[in-house]
Coordinates of C-alpha atoms and ligand atoms in Angstrom, one line a residue:
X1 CA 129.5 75.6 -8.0
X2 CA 129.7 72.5 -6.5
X3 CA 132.1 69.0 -7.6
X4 CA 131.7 65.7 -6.8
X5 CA 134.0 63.1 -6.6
X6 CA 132.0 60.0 -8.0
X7 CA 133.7 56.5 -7.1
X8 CA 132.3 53.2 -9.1
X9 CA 133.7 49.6 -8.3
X10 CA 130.3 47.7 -8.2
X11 CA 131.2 45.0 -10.7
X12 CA 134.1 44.7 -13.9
X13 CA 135.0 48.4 -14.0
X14 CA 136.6 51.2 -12.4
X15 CA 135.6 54.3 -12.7
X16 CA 136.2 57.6 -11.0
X17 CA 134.9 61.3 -12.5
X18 CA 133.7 65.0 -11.3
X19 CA 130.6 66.0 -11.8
X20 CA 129.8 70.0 -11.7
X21 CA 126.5 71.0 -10.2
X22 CA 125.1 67.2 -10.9
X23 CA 125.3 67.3 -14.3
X24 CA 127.9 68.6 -16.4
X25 CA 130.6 66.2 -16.5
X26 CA 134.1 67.1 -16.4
X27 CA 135.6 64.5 -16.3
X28 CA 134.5 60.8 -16.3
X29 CA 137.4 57.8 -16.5
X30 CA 136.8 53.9 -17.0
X31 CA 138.9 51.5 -16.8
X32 CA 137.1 48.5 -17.9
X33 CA 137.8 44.7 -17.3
X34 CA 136.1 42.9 -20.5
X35 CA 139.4 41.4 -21.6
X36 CA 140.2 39.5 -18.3
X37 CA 136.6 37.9 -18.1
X38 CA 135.8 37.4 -21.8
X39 CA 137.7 34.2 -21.5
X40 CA 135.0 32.9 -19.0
X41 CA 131.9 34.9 -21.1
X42 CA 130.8 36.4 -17.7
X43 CA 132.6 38.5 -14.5
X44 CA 134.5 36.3 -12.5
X45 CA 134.7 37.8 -9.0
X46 CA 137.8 37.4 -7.8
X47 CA 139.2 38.3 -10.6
X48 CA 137.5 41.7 -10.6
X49 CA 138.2 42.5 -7.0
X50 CA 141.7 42.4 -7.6
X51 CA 141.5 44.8 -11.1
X52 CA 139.7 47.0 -8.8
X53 CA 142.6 47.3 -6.2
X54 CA 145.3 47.9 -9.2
X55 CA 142.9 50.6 -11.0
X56 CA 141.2 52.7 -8.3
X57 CA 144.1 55.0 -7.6
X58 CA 145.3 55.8 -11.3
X59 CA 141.4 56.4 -12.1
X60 CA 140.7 58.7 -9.7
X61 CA 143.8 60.3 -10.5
X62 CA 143.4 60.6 -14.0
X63 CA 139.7 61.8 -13.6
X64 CA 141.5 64.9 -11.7
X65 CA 143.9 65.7 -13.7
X66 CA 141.3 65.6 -16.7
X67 CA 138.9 68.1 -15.0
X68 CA 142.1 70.2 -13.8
X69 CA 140.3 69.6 -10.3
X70 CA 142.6 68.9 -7.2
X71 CA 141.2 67.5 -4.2
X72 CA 141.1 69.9 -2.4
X73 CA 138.6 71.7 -4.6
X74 CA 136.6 68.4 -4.2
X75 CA 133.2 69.4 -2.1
X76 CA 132.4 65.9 -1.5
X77 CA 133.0 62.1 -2.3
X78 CA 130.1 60.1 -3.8
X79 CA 130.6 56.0 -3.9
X80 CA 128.2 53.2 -5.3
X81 CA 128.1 50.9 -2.2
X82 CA 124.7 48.5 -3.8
X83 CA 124.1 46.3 -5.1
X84 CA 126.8 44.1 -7.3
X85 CA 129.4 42.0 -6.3
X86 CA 131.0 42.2 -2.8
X87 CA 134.8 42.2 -3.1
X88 CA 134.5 45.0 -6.1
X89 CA 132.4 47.0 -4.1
X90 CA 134.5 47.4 -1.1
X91 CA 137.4 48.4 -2.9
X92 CA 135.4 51.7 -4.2
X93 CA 133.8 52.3 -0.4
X94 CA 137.2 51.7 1.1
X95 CA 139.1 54.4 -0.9
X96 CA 136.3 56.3 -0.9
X97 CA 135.8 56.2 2.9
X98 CA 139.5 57.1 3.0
X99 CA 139.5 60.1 1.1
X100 CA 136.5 61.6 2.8
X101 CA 138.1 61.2 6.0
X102 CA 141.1 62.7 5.2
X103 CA 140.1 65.2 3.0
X104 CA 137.3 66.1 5.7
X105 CA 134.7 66.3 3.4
X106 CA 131.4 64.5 3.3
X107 CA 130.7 61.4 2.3
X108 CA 127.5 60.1 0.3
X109 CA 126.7 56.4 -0.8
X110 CA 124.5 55.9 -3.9
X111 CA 122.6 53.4 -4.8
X112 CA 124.2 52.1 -8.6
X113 CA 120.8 51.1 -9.6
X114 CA 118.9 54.8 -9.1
X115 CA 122.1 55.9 -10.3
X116 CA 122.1 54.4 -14.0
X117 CA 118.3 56.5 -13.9
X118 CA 119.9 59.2 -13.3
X119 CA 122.5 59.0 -16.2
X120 CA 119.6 60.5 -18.0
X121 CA 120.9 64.1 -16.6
X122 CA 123.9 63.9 -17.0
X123 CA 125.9 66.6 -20.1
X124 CA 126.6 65.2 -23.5
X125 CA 130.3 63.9 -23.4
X126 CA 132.4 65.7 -26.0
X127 CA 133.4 61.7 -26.9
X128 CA 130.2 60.0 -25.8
X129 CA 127.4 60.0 -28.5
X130 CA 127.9 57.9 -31.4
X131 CA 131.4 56.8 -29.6
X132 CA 129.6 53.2 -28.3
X133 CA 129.0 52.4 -25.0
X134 CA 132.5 51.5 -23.9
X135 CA 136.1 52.3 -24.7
X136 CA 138.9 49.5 -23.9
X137 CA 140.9 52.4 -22.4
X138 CA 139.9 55.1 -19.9
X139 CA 136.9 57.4 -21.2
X140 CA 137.1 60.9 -21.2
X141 CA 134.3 63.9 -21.6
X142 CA 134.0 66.8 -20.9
X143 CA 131.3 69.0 -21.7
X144 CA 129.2 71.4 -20.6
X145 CA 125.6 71.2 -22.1
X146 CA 123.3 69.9 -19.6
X147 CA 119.8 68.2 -20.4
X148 CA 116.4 69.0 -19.6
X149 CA 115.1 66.5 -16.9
X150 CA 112.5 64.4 -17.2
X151 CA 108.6 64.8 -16.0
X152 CA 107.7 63.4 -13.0
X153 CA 106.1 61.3 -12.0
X154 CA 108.2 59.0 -14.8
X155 CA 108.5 55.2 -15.3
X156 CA 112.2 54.6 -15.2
X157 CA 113.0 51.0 -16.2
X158 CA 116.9 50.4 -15.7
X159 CA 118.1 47.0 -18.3
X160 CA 121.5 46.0 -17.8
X161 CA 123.7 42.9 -17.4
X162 CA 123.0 42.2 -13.7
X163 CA 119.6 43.8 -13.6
X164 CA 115.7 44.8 -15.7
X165 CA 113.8 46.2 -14.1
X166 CA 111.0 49.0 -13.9
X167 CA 110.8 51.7 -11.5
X168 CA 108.2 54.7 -10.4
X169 CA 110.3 58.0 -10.0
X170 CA 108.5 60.6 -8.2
X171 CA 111.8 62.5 -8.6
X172 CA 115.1 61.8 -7.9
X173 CA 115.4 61.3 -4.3
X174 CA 112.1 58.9 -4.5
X175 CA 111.7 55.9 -6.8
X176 CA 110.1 52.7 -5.4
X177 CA 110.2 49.1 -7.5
X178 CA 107.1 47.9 -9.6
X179 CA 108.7 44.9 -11.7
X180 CA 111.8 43.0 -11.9
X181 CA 112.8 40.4 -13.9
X182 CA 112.3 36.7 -12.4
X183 CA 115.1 35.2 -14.1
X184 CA 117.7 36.9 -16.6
X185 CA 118.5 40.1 -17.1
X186 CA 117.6 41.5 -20.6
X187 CA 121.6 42.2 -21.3
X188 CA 122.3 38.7 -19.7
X189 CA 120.1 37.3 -22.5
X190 CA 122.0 39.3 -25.6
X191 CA 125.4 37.9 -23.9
X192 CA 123.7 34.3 -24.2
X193 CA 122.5 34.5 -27.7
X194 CA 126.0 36.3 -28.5
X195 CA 128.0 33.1 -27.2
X196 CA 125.1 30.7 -28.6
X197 CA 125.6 32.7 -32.2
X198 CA 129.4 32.0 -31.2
X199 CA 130.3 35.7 -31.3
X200 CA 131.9 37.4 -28.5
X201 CA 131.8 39.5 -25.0
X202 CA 129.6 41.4 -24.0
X203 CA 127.4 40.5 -26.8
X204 CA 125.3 43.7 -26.3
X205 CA 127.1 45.6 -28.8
X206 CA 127.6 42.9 -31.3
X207 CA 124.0 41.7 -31.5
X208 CA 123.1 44.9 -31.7
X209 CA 125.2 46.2 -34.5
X210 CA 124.4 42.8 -36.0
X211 CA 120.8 43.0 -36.0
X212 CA 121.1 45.7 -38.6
X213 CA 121.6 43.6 -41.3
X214 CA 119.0 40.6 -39.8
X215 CA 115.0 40.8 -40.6
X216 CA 113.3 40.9 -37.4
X217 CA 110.4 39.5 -38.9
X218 CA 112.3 36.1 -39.9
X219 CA 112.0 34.4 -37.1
X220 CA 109.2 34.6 -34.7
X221 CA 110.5 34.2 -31.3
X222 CA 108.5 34.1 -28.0
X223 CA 107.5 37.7 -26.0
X224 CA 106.6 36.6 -22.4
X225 CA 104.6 39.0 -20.7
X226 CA 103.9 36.6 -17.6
X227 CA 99.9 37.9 -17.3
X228 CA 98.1 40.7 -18.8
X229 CA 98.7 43.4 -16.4
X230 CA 102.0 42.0 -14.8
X231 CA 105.0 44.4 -14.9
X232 CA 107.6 41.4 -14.4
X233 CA 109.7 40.0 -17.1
X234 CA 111.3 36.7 -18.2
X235 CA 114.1 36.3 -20.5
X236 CA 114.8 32.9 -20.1
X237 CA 112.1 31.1 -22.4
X238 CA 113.2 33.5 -25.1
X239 CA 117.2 32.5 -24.5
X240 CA 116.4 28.9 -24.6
X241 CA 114.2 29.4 -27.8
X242 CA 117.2 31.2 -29.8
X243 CA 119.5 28.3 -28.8
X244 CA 117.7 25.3 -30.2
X245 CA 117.1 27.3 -33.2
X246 CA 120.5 27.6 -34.0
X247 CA 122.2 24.4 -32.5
X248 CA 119.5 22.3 -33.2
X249 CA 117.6 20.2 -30.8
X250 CA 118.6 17.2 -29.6
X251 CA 119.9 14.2 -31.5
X252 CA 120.6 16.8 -34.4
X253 CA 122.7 18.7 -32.5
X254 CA 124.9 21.9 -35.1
X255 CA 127.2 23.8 -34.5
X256 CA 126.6 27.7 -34.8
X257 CA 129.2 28.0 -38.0
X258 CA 126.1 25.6 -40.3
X259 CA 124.2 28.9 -39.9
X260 CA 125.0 31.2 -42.9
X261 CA 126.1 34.9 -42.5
X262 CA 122.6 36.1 -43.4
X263 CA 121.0 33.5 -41.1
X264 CA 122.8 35.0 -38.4
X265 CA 121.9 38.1 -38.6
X266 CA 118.2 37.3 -39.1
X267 CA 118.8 35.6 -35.7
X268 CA 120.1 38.6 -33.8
X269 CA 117.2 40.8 -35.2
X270 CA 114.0 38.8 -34.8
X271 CA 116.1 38.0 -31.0
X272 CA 116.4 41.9 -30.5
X273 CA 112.8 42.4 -32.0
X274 CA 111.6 40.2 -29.5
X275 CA 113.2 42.1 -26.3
X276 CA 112.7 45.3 -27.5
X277 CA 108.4 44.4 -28.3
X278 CA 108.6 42.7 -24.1
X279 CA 110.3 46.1 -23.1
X280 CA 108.1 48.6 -24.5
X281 CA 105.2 46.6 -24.1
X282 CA 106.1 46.8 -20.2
X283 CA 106.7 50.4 -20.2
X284 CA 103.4 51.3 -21.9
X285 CA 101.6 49.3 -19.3
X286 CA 103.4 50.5 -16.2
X287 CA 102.8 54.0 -17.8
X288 CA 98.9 53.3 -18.0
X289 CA 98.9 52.0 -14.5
X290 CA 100.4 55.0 -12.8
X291 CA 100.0 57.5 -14.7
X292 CA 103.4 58.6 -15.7
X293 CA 104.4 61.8 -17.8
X294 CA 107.8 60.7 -19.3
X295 CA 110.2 57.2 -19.4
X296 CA 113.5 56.9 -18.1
X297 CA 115.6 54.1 -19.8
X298 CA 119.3 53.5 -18.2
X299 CA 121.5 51.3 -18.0
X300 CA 124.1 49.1 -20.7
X301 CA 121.2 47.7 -23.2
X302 CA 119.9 51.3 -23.3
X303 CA 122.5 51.9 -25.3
X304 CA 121.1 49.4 -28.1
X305 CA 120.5 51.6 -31.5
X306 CA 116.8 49.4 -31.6
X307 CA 115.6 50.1 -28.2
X308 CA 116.2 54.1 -28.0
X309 CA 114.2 54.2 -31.8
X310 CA 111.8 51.9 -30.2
X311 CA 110.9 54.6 -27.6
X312 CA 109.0 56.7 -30.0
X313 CA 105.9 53.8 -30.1
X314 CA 105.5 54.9 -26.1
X315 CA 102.9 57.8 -25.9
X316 CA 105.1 59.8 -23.4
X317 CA 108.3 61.8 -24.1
X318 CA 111.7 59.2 -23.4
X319 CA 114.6 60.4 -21.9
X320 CA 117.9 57.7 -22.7
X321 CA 122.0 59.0 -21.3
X322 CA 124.1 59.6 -23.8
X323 CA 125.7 56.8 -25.1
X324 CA 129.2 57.5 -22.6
X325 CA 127.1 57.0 -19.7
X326 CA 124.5 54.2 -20.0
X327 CA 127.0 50.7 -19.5
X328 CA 128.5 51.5 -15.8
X329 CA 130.3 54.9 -15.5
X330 CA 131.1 56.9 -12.3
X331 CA 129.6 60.5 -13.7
X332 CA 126.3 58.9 -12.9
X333 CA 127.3 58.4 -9.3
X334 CA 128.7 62.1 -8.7
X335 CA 125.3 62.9 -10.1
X336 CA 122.9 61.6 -8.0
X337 CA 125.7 61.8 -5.0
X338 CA 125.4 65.7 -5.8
X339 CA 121.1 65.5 -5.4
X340 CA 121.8 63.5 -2.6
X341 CA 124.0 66.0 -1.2
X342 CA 121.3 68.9 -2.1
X343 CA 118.6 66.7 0.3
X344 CA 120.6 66.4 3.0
X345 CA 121.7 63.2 2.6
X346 CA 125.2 62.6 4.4
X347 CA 126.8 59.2 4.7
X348 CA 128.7 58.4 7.8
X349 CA 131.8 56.5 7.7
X350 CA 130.3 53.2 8.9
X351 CA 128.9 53.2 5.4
X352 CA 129.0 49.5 4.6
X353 CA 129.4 47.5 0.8
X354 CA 125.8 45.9 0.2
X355 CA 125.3 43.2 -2.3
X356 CA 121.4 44.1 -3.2
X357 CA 120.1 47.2 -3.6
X358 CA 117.7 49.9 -1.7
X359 CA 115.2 50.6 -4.3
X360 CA 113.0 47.3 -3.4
Ligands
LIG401 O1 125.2 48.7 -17.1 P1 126.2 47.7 -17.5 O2 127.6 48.2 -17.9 O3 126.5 46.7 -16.3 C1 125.6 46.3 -15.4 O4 125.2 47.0 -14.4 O5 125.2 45.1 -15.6 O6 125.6 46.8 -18.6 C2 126.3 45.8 -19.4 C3 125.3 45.0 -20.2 C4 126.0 43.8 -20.9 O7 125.1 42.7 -20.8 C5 126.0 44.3 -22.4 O8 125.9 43.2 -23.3 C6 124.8 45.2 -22.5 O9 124.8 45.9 -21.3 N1 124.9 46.1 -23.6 C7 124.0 46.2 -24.7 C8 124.5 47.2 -25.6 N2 125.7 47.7 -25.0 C9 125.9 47.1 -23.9 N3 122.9 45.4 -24.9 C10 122.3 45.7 -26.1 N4 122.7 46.6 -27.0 C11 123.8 47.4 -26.8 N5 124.2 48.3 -27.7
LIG402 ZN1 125.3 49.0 -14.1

């Protein structure tokens, strides 16, 4: 049996846990941010960094005595080092870095990107499905059933708040970029139409659970697809289309209250419609153009009720995390950090923070 240590700082929350054998998760702690930076609607950096310092300790505490691990048992220390923000990431490598030196055990960096593909592995949570994404306090779970893994070669596309984009996973120590987004990222875009629907942070959750009770039909907003076999994706025009439908365009100018309940809701649906029809329609055509036997979807929108029942219209088996594990977690990091480990992958400890990640 082996246990990882998993360390994640990358952008607004701290998070430590141990991981058994790379997937069953033992314990997995967060201590999330959301309340300092809702104010601002978006992370502020500074901000965060100094969270960071004041969390990492108790969180990787807690997500020992959770597991009943010490450190000693602890066979190595896995940290997200890229990409996100610069001063959150080098709290994480730092007290990572530390405790691998002292404990003398290895270190490995992961990539936090690769890593949210790999939440896909990971054991159901004994609090994670149907518990939402994330928990104002620290998360635990811890439970034991792992999950069968994913056919390779897969399309993995990763759609979170700081990134979209699609991937080609040979398996998990190889993945290579074939798409990114060229302006927001698809979460980015449901924060956006939250704040423009004047609802609150992250809007993720709240368009989602709003969308419910919407027509996705109503409206008809725009799908950019940006060419016929192009694997890229733009959010932007479809942002900017939701706003002057609901404050109006210029010279008439409203304010998002003239909307009625039902209105809003029609809003958020035919919005969420529209994501979920660029998403899938991406997948499908980056599964046609290599020839993949299964989907991975990660990351904090892969949590959205619409998008996992979307994945039945793609003519492969898809494989989503549980919802504990796909906003930012550190289980995911162990994870990987423990396939990492298994391919002879060893950090040393001039293991720098890097704002951008590997997969390019
Ligand atoms: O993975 P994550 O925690 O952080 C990044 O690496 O960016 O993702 C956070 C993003 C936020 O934009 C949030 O609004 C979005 O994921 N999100 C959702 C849902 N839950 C979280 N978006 C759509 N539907 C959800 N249920
Ligand atoms: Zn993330």
């Amino acid at each position: 049996m082996t246990l990882i240590l998993g360390i994640e700082s990358t952008c607004d929350e701290t998070a430590a846990a141990i991981v058994e054998d790379g997937v069953r998760v033992r314990s997995s702690v967060i201590a999330t941010q959301f309340e300092l930076h809702a104010h601002y609607r978006g992370v502020v950096p500074e901000i965060a960094s100094r969270a960071h310092i004041e969390n990492i300790l108790p969180v990787i505490e807690e997500s020992l005595a959770k597991s009943g691990v010490t450190l000693a048992d602890v066979d190595a220390v896995a940290v997200a080092h890229r990409p996100g923000l610069i001063g959150s990431l080098l709290i994480g490598v730092t007290a990572a870095k530390t405790l691998a030196w002292s404990l003398g055990k290895p270190l490995i960096g992961v990539d936090h990107v690769h890593a949210h593909l790999y939440s896909v592995m990971l054991g159901e949570g004994a609090r994670g499905e149907g518990q939402g994404a994330r928990s104002a306090e620290a998360e635990s779970a811890s439970t034991l059933i792992p999950r069968p893994s994913p056919l390779f070669p897969a399309i993995g596309l990763v759609c979170s708040g700081g990134h979209t984009a699609l991937y080609r996973v040979e398996d998990w120590t190889r993945v290579s970029l074939i798409g990114k987004t060229i302006d927001d990222a698809v979460g980015e875009a449901y924060d956006k139409v939250s704040a423009i629907l004047g609802l609150g942070y992250p809007g993720g959750p709240i368009i989602d659970a709003l969308a419910e009770q919407g027509d996705p039909k109503s409206i008809r907003f725009p799908r950019s697809t940006l060419g016929k076999e192009s694997l890229n994706f733009s959010f932007s025009g479809l942002k900017t289309s939701v706003l002057y439908h609901v404050r109006g365009h210029q010279g008439k100018e409203r304010l998002p209250e003239a909307l009625s309940a039902q209105d809003r809701a029609n809003v958020a649906a035919s919005f969420q419609a529209a994501c979920i029809d660029v998403l899938i329609d991406k997948i499908g055509k980056a599964i046609r153009q290599y020839g993949a036997k299964s989907v991975i979807v990660g990351g904090g929108v892969s949590a959205n009720r619409g998008l996992r029942a979307a994945l039945s219209r793609v003519r492969v088996p898809g494989f989503v995390p549980p919802f504990a594990y796909c906003t930012d977690n550190a289980a995911m990091i162990a994870g990987l950090g423990h396939v990492l480990l298994e391919s002879g992958v060893q950090t040393n400890l001039a293991l720098d923070a890097v704002t951008m990640s590997a997969i390019r």
